[in-house]
Amino acid sequence: MALNGTNLTASSSYSSPILDILNPSPNCFDEPPIELLAAELPVVDDGQVPLSELVSRVVQACYAEMTEMAETLPGMSDSARKRKLADFVVAWKKQVVKLYAVTKWSRDADIVQKCMNITAFLMDQNRQFDDVIHGLTYARDSLDGARLRNHDLLTSLDVLTTGSYRRLPTMIKKTIIPPSRLTDTEVSKILSDLEALTRFRLRMTEIIPVEMFNYRICMSLHLYMLTADGRAWFTVPNLFETSICLRGGNQEDGWFFVHVEFLFTVGGDRTGMQEFPRKPTGVLKEHLTIEADNRLGYYLPIPEPEQPPDPNLPPPLERPKLPEDVADAPLVRIYNFLQMMSMSYQLEVLWYQAERLRSLGWGDFLKVEMARDRKALSVSYWIRQLPARPPPLAARFQLPLLGGTLKIELQSTPHPIRKPHARVLAELQDRAKLGGRRPSDTVEGTRWNIVWDPAPRALGIALTVEGPIPELSVVYASFDLDFERLIRTVIETHTHAIFREFSLRLLNNPVFSLPGAVVVVEEAGSQALHVYLCADEIVVVTIEPRTGKISLRDTGDLGAAGRGPRFLAISEKLNENPTVLLEALTRLRINTIVELAEQKANYLGFQTFRQRNFSREEFIKFGTTVRSLLYIQLTPFPTHYLVLVVTDTDFRYALISVKIVPDSMYQTLVMEDIGWLDVERICGRSREARAHRATREPGFGGPGAEFRLETLVLRELYTYCCARVAHTKVEKQLKRLNIPYSHVYPPSPTVPVAPVNAAGTGLPATLGPLHSTLSHTIPALLIQSSDVLRNSAARDAAMPNIRVVPLAWWVPGASAKGPKVVTCVKLRHVQELVGRRVTTASASRGVLRPSKHIVYDAHEAVVCFLSDEVDGCMDEFKDGWESVSKIVVIAREVVNMAKEKQWEDVRLLSFDLQTVEFTYASDYTLSISCKDQLLTGGSYHLHFGRLHLPAQDEAHHHRPNPHSKAEPFFHALLRHGRLADALPAMVSVLRDTVPILEVLTHITPARAVPKAAGWWRVMFNPAGITGGVARHALDFRVLKGSRMALLDASQSLFRSAPPQQSTPASGSQSQSQQQDGTQCAIAVGFLPIPGLDRAIADAVVAGRGRGTVAGIDIGVVCSTADVVIVGEALWEGIMRYSGLGGEVVVKMEEGA
């Protein structure tokens, strides 16, 4: 029984698991389980891909592209990055959607797999049925032919009787029975005879092309022995080498082809060159052999076949026969054939190299076409794609879609190209061998025709090529087949021609007309156009050999790292329209000049601007040759600018002042003033000197010092402008103050400095370290002291000449200090300086700087006043002069008082032009300084102190000076009248009030309140009353003639004074006391002191015998020398007789 094509009864190594569980009963109809049936199905996975592998590959591809984007995006522009990201998102969104769909479909993968397995099982069953049918049919057809024929009795008898076949066919004998082998001697003899016959025929009868005259018939080395090979070797230089052999020794026997080797080399990349061997083998060798034999035996009769031809096949064509007067020339035919094969072979190699070059990145820019007859190769380079949207300049200028075409073709000529002696040899051969007949074939002339046709207006240049290009002939004459070198030579020639035309156009422009400004050079094996821009800046214009696109780059300067995007943008515009090269380079030159100047200005810390909001009319003030402007704002003077005016030839420099147009919407600026600067005069550097120092790199020519702006020159120009503006502002102030002035130019730095009072120039020795190399270019202002100090009280203290010099204008622009103005005054009367600062000044060569704005040269008696701000410098000078002159007067008066009035305890402690400190009595000191001389008419700052004596203890040293409480009154006294008169009067009052201070120190715990410069008041309350307003007061008043009055403050010294409302008395006072003092209280606001009369009597008694002491109704009058004793006695009497033991309140009443 057979189940599914399997014989169950036969013994087989195959055992199905289904049979093991089936019921062996033939009548059982139980079906096997579905799992077992599925196990019998073959597993088919053709065209199936695991889902995991698909997901993995998609994820890996996405990650790889994202990694590549992370590396390439930073180098792209912003628009390119956005476009790249958008394309990435769209593309991978499609892939993810496809993957999602595949994932959905994979749910049915098990069902599809089961169906495919069932389909495969059914197809296998069908195949088995077909095999059985074919096997049965073959058995039926083959059994009939397998019958044995009748026995060959005759042949059997021959074999048995003679031992061999007698009736065997000849064909079987030739096929089966090998012929007898020749010996080595016989073979060598045959080949030697054949070579001799070959030599005879070549010399006597065969027509040999002149190109094949170089032939040989020689022995070959075999097993270290010279043996003949029977061949003739022909060598055609640069084409081929071939060997042929005679078919036999008869005259009518022809030649047959043996081998060929093409004599050219393949250069460049040799990848894939195994497809083009020099010695053909295999099918190519077989094809060449057949074609060569056919051409060698073209007029020979066809040999008789060894077997009779098949009658069913058509008979072979008969070969043509030679006429009577025609001689066969088989060598000419084989030369023509191999010449064409060699040259076609070379053309195929070039075509293959061109196609391979396209696959290595040239595909989009190189077009390769081969003619149908395979005899012409056309290559177009610099292929451009049609723009998706026509550019705006399409109507005016349109680039061709290719740069040029190189065509290499095999061109047939009427006659072979031979030299004269070769033509003579050919004629002699024809006369000797033909005997008046003509040859059956002639040598065909074939040559290479290489044509280069540059496209009209390629890269905006129209080129005309006349005749062959020598460079291409040299390249191809070497027969080193290298298409890449060939096409690069063409492109280099085209590039050189374009650069030559570009250079002519640039040289015709005045901007680039200088020698060496435009040079065509060769660097790294490629052509480049070097265009000199300015200084050391050179832009390199190159044409990419592969794409034909123009690109601009710098020479590699580090300072040009940020110019890449700009060069890229210019290159894109040039590739759209190369005719704008001159305009683009001109703009690039201007931008580079401005950028270099701006870079140097920023290096120096200057604030620069390329644009300012000027109207068109304002720009005309700079002239008509302006190409660009760079504004450098003067930091100390924001309304002034140093302007670098860029022209076609060099910089021009201008100093301008601007202001904002009132009521303008956009704050339009207008130039108030403009002045042109002579850089040669200011900086002392002529253009020739700078050009001599300028070194140029060999090979770049050398325009001189045009636009070679040195950092030092720029700094000096900036500082000169600051000085010039400061100078102008000082002049305006002098004009406003109606002060005449004159200009005095300082000497050069090598000339000794002149004295300040002289009419000469130069900075004073005091400010020598602040000297600048440009000081001799800035004039000083010479004014007279009688003009500027005509309203000053100390105008006689100065010498006649006063110099005003702008100072510190050479500091860098980034400095916060800025320019200053120094005014130098020489004093008539020199007052000796004393104090700690004076000791320091002596150590520093007599230079004293008491303050930030004053410098004093003790040796020359010169006072220099420095102004931080140029505006208002004269007002600052006047203020400083008033301060210094008053301090000098005070110091002089202090010295005079000690001498003239014989006040021994008055002595000068310190004097430094800013402050005077002296003692006016014992250890009492006073320090005076001036302030606000112009704003308030002159004020003083008084500081009272105590002098520390070696004999005094530390506690005494920290005691304050009570005169400090009366500082406002002494300040008013000092400002009253002339300073020379007011100072002695104030010192006299200070000396007279010192005894009062001594008395007040003994009245404890009282504190005094000053009412005036010579008036002190002690206020107190009765016993038992604390706080509140004081009821009683005692006045200490200085009188004329060194007298002192101690008075009851409730009593007025002026009886005619109008009464004032008094403060009501406290209820604790007695009625009698209120009545007795009502009149006085109403007068001055205090109550009379109880028991004052008896206290006055005790004070008079205490002072009797010491001087003049007089008692009056309201107090005591005594000399200042006795005020201590009298005052203490008066105070003790008041405390004793009035019963006052309360707290002494030192509090000034309201309005006191």
PDB file of N, CA and C in Angstrom, residues 180-215:
ATOM      1  N   SER A 180      53.123   7.645 -34.354  1.00  0.00           N
ATOM      2  CA  SER A 180      54.469   7.513 -33.775  1.00  0.00           C
ATOM      3  C   SER A 180      55.051   8.907 -33.511  1.00  0.00           C
ATOM      4  N   ARG A 181      55.675   9.129 -32.352  1.00  0.00           N
ATOM      5  CA  ARG A 181      56.191  10.425 -31.931  1.00  0.00           C
ATOM      6  C   ARG A 181      57.523  10.715 -32.588  1.00  0.00           C
ATOM      7  N   LEU A 182      57.734  12.038 -32.940  1.00  0.00           N
ATOM      8  CA  LEU A 182      58.992  12.463 -33.500  1.00  0.00           C
ATOM      9  C   LEU A 182      60.012  12.624 -32.389  1.00  0.00           C
ATOM     10  N   THR A 183      61.244  12.472 -32.752  1.00  0.00           N
ATOM     11  CA  THR A 183      62.304  12.663 -31.770  1.00  0.00           C
ATOM     12  C   THR A 183      62.646  14.145 -31.671  1.00  0.00           C
ATOM     13  N   ASP A 184      63.403  14.521 -30.656  1.00  0.00           N
ATOM     14  CA  ASP A 184      63.786  15.920 -30.464  1.00  0.00           C
ATOM     15  C   ASP A 184      64.629  16.436 -31.613  1.00  0.00           C
ATOM     16  N   THR A 185      65.439  15.595 -32.127  1.00  0.00           N
ATOM     17  CA  THR A 185      66.293  16.012 -33.246  1.00  0.00           C
ATOM     18  C   THR A 185      65.446  16.312 -34.464  1.00  0.00           C
ATOM     19  N   GLU A 186      64.453  15.456 -34.715  1.00  0.00           N
ATOM     20  CA  GLU A 186      63.579  15.676 -35.860  1.00  0.00           C
ATOM     21  C   GLU A 186      62.777  16.967 -35.681  1.00  0.00           C
ATOM     22  N   VAL A 187      62.295  17.203 -34.479  1.00  0.00           N
ATOM     23  CA  VAL A 187      61.518  18.436 -34.240  1.00  0.00           C
ATOM     24  C   VAL A 187      62.386  19.656 -34.448  1.00  0.00           C
ATOM     25  N   SER A 188      63.598  19.636 -33.898  1.00  0.00           N
ATOM     26  CA  SER A 188      64.503  20.771 -34.058  1.00  0.00           C
ATOM     27  C   SER A 188      64.846  20.998 -35.511  1.00  0.00           C
ATOM     28  N   LYS A 189      65.032  19.903 -36.264  1.00  0.00           N
ATOM     29  CA  LYS A 189      65.349  20.034 -37.677  1.00  0.00           C
ATOM     30  C   LYS A 189      64.183  20.654 -38.429  1.00  0.00           C
ATOM     31  N   ILE A 190      62.961  20.225 -38.107  1.00  0.00           N
ATOM     32  CA  ILE A 190      61.787  20.773 -38.802  1.00  0.00           C
ATOM     33  C   ILE A 190      61.636  22.265 -38.512  1.00  0.00           C
ATOM     34  N   LEU A 191      61.799  22.657 -37.239  1.00  0.00           N
ATOM     35  CA  LEU A 191      61.647  24.073 -36.868  1.00  0.00           C
ATOM     36  C   LEU A 191      62.739  24.921 -37.483  1.00  0.00           C
ATOM     37  N   SER A 192      63.965  24.416 -37.579  1.00  0.00           N
ATOM     38  CA  SER A 192      65.053  25.173 -38.201  1.00  0.00           C
ATOM     39  C   SER A 192      64.770  25.375 -39.687  1.00  0.00           C
ATOM     40  N   ASP A 193      64.305  24.327 -40.350  1.00  0.00           N
ATOM     41  CA  ASP A 193      63.961  24.475 -41.763  1.00  0.00           C
ATOM     42  C   ASP A 193      62.823  25.477 -41.932  1.00  0.00           C
ATOM     43  N   LEU A 194      61.857  25.424 -40.991  1.00  0.00           N
ATOM     44  CA  LEU A 194      60.722  26.344 -41.091  1.00  0.00           C
ATOM     45  C   LEU A 194      61.169  27.802 -40.881  1.00  0.00           C
ATOM     46  N   GLU A 195      62.126  28.018 -39.993  1.00  0.00           N
ATOM     47  CA  GLU A 195      62.643  29.378 -39.781  1.00  0.00           C
ATOM     48  C   GLU A 195      63.393  29.860 -41.008  1.00  0.00           C
ATOM     49  N   ALA A 196      64.146  28.980 -41.622  1.00  0.00           N
ATOM     50  CA  ALA A 196      64.874  29.390 -42.828  1.00  0.00           C
ATOM     51  C   ALA A 196      63.904  29.751 -43.938  1.00  0.00           C
ATOM     52  N   LEU A 197      62.847  28.935 -44.094  1.00  0.00           N
ATOM     53  CA  LEU A 197      61.835  29.246 -45.092  1.00  0.00           C
ATOM     54  C   LEU A 197      61.131  30.561 -44.776  1.00  0.00           C
ATOM     55  N   THR A 198      60.850  30.808 -43.475  1.00  0.00           N
ATOM     56  CA  THR A 198      60.192  32.057 -43.075  1.00  0.00           C
ATOM     57  C   THR A 198      61.077  33.251 -43.386  1.00  0.00           C
ATOM     58  N   ARG A 199      62.365  33.115 -43.122  1.00  0.00           N
ATOM     59  CA  ARG A 199      63.284  34.219 -43.381  1.00  0.00           C
ATOM     60  C   ARG A 199      63.357  34.505 -44.879  1.00  0.00           C
ATOM     61  N   PHE A 200      63.334  33.434 -45.674  1.00  0.00           N
ATOM     62  CA  PHE A 200      63.400  33.613 -47.113  1.00  0.00           C
ATOM     63  C   PHE A 200      62.161  34.334 -47.626  1.00  0.00           C
ATOM     64  N   ARG A 201      61.009  33.886 -47.213  1.00  0.00           N
ATOM     65  CA  ARG A 201      59.764  34.486 -47.711  1.00  0.00           C
ATOM     66  C   ARG A 201      59.638  35.937 -47.264  1.00  0.00           C
ATOM     67  N   LEU A 202      60.044  36.269 -45.994  1.00  0.00           N
ATOM     68  CA  LEU A 202      59.938  37.642 -45.534  1.00  0.00           C
ATOM     69  C   LEU A 202      60.873  38.563 -46.297  1.00  0.00           C
ATOM     70  N   ARG A 203      62.017  38.037 -46.718  1.00  0.00           N
ATOM     71  CA  ARG A 203      62.984  38.879 -47.410  1.00  0.00           C
ATOM     72  C   ARG A 203      62.715  38.972 -48.908  1.00  0.00           C
ATOM     73  N   MET A 204      62.069  37.974 -49.454  1.00  0.00           N
ATOM     74  CA  MET A 204      61.974  37.933 -50.900  1.00  0.00           C
ATOM     75  C   MET A 204      60.578  38.189 -51.432  1.00  0.00           C
ATOM     76  N   THR A 205      59.548  37.675 -50.802  1.00  0.00           N
ATOM     77  CA  THR A 205      58.230  37.729 -51.416  1.00  0.00           C
ATOM     78  C   THR A 205      57.176  38.444 -50.593  1.00  0.00           C
ATOM     79  N   GLU A 206      57.185  38.354 -49.270  1.00  0.00           N
ATOM     80  CA  GLU A 206      56.122  38.902 -48.437  1.00  0.00           C
ATOM     81  C   GLU A 206      56.214  40.426 -48.366  1.00  0.00           C
ATOM     82  N   ILE A 207      55.032  41.091 -48.521  1.00  0.00           N
ATOM     83  CA  ILE A 207      54.946  42.547 -48.381  1.00  0.00           C
ATOM     84  C   ILE A 207      54.798  42.862 -46.886  1.00  0.00           C
ATOM     85  N   ILE A 208      55.807  43.519 -46.349  1.00  0.00           N
ATOM     86  CA  ILE A 208      55.821  43.847 -44.922  1.00  0.00           C
ATOM     87  C   ILE A 208      55.570  45.353 -44.757  1.00  0.00           C
ATOM     88  N   PRO A 209      54.619  45.738 -43.945  1.00  0.00           N
ATOM     89  CA  PRO A 209      54.453  47.179 -43.683  1.00  0.00           C
ATOM     90  C   PRO A 209      55.726  47.760 -43.062  1.00  0.00           C
ATOM     91  N   VAL A 210      55.995  48.999 -43.399  1.00  0.00           N
ATOM     92  CA  VAL A 210      57.199  49.641 -42.880  1.00  0.00           C
ATOM     93  C   VAL A 210      57.176  49.665 -41.357  1.00  0.00           C
ATOM     94  N   GLU A 211      55.973  49.820 -40.774  1.00  0.00           N
ATOM     95  CA  GLU A 211      55.858  49.884 -39.326  1.00  0.00           C
ATOM     96  C   GLU A 211      56.269  48.559 -38.678  1.00  0.00           C
ATOM     97  N   MET A 212      56.263  47.417 -39.467  1.00  0.00           N
ATOM     98  CA  MET A 212      56.619  46.116 -38.930  1.00  0.00           C
ATOM     99  C   MET A 212      58.012  45.676 -39.386  1.00  0.00           C
ATOM    100  N   PHE A 213      58.800  46.603 -39.843  1.00  0.00           N
ATOM    101  CA  PHE A 213      60.142  46.236 -40.256  1.00  0.00           C
ATOM    102  C   PHE A 213      60.990  45.739 -39.092  1.00  0.00           C
ATOM    103  N   ASN A 214      60.589  46.064 -37.905  1.00  0.00           N
ATOM    104  CA  ASN A 214      61.338  45.619 -36.726  1.00  0.00           C
ATOM    105  C   ASN A 214      60.846  44.217 -36.364  1.00  0.00           C
ATOM    106  N   TYR A 215      61.419  43.187 -36.976  1.00  0.00           N
ATOM    107  CA  TYR A 215      61.021  41.803 -36.701  1.00  0.00           C
ATOM    108  C   TYR A 215      62.266  40.985 -36.459  1.00  0.00           C
TER     109      TYR A 215
END
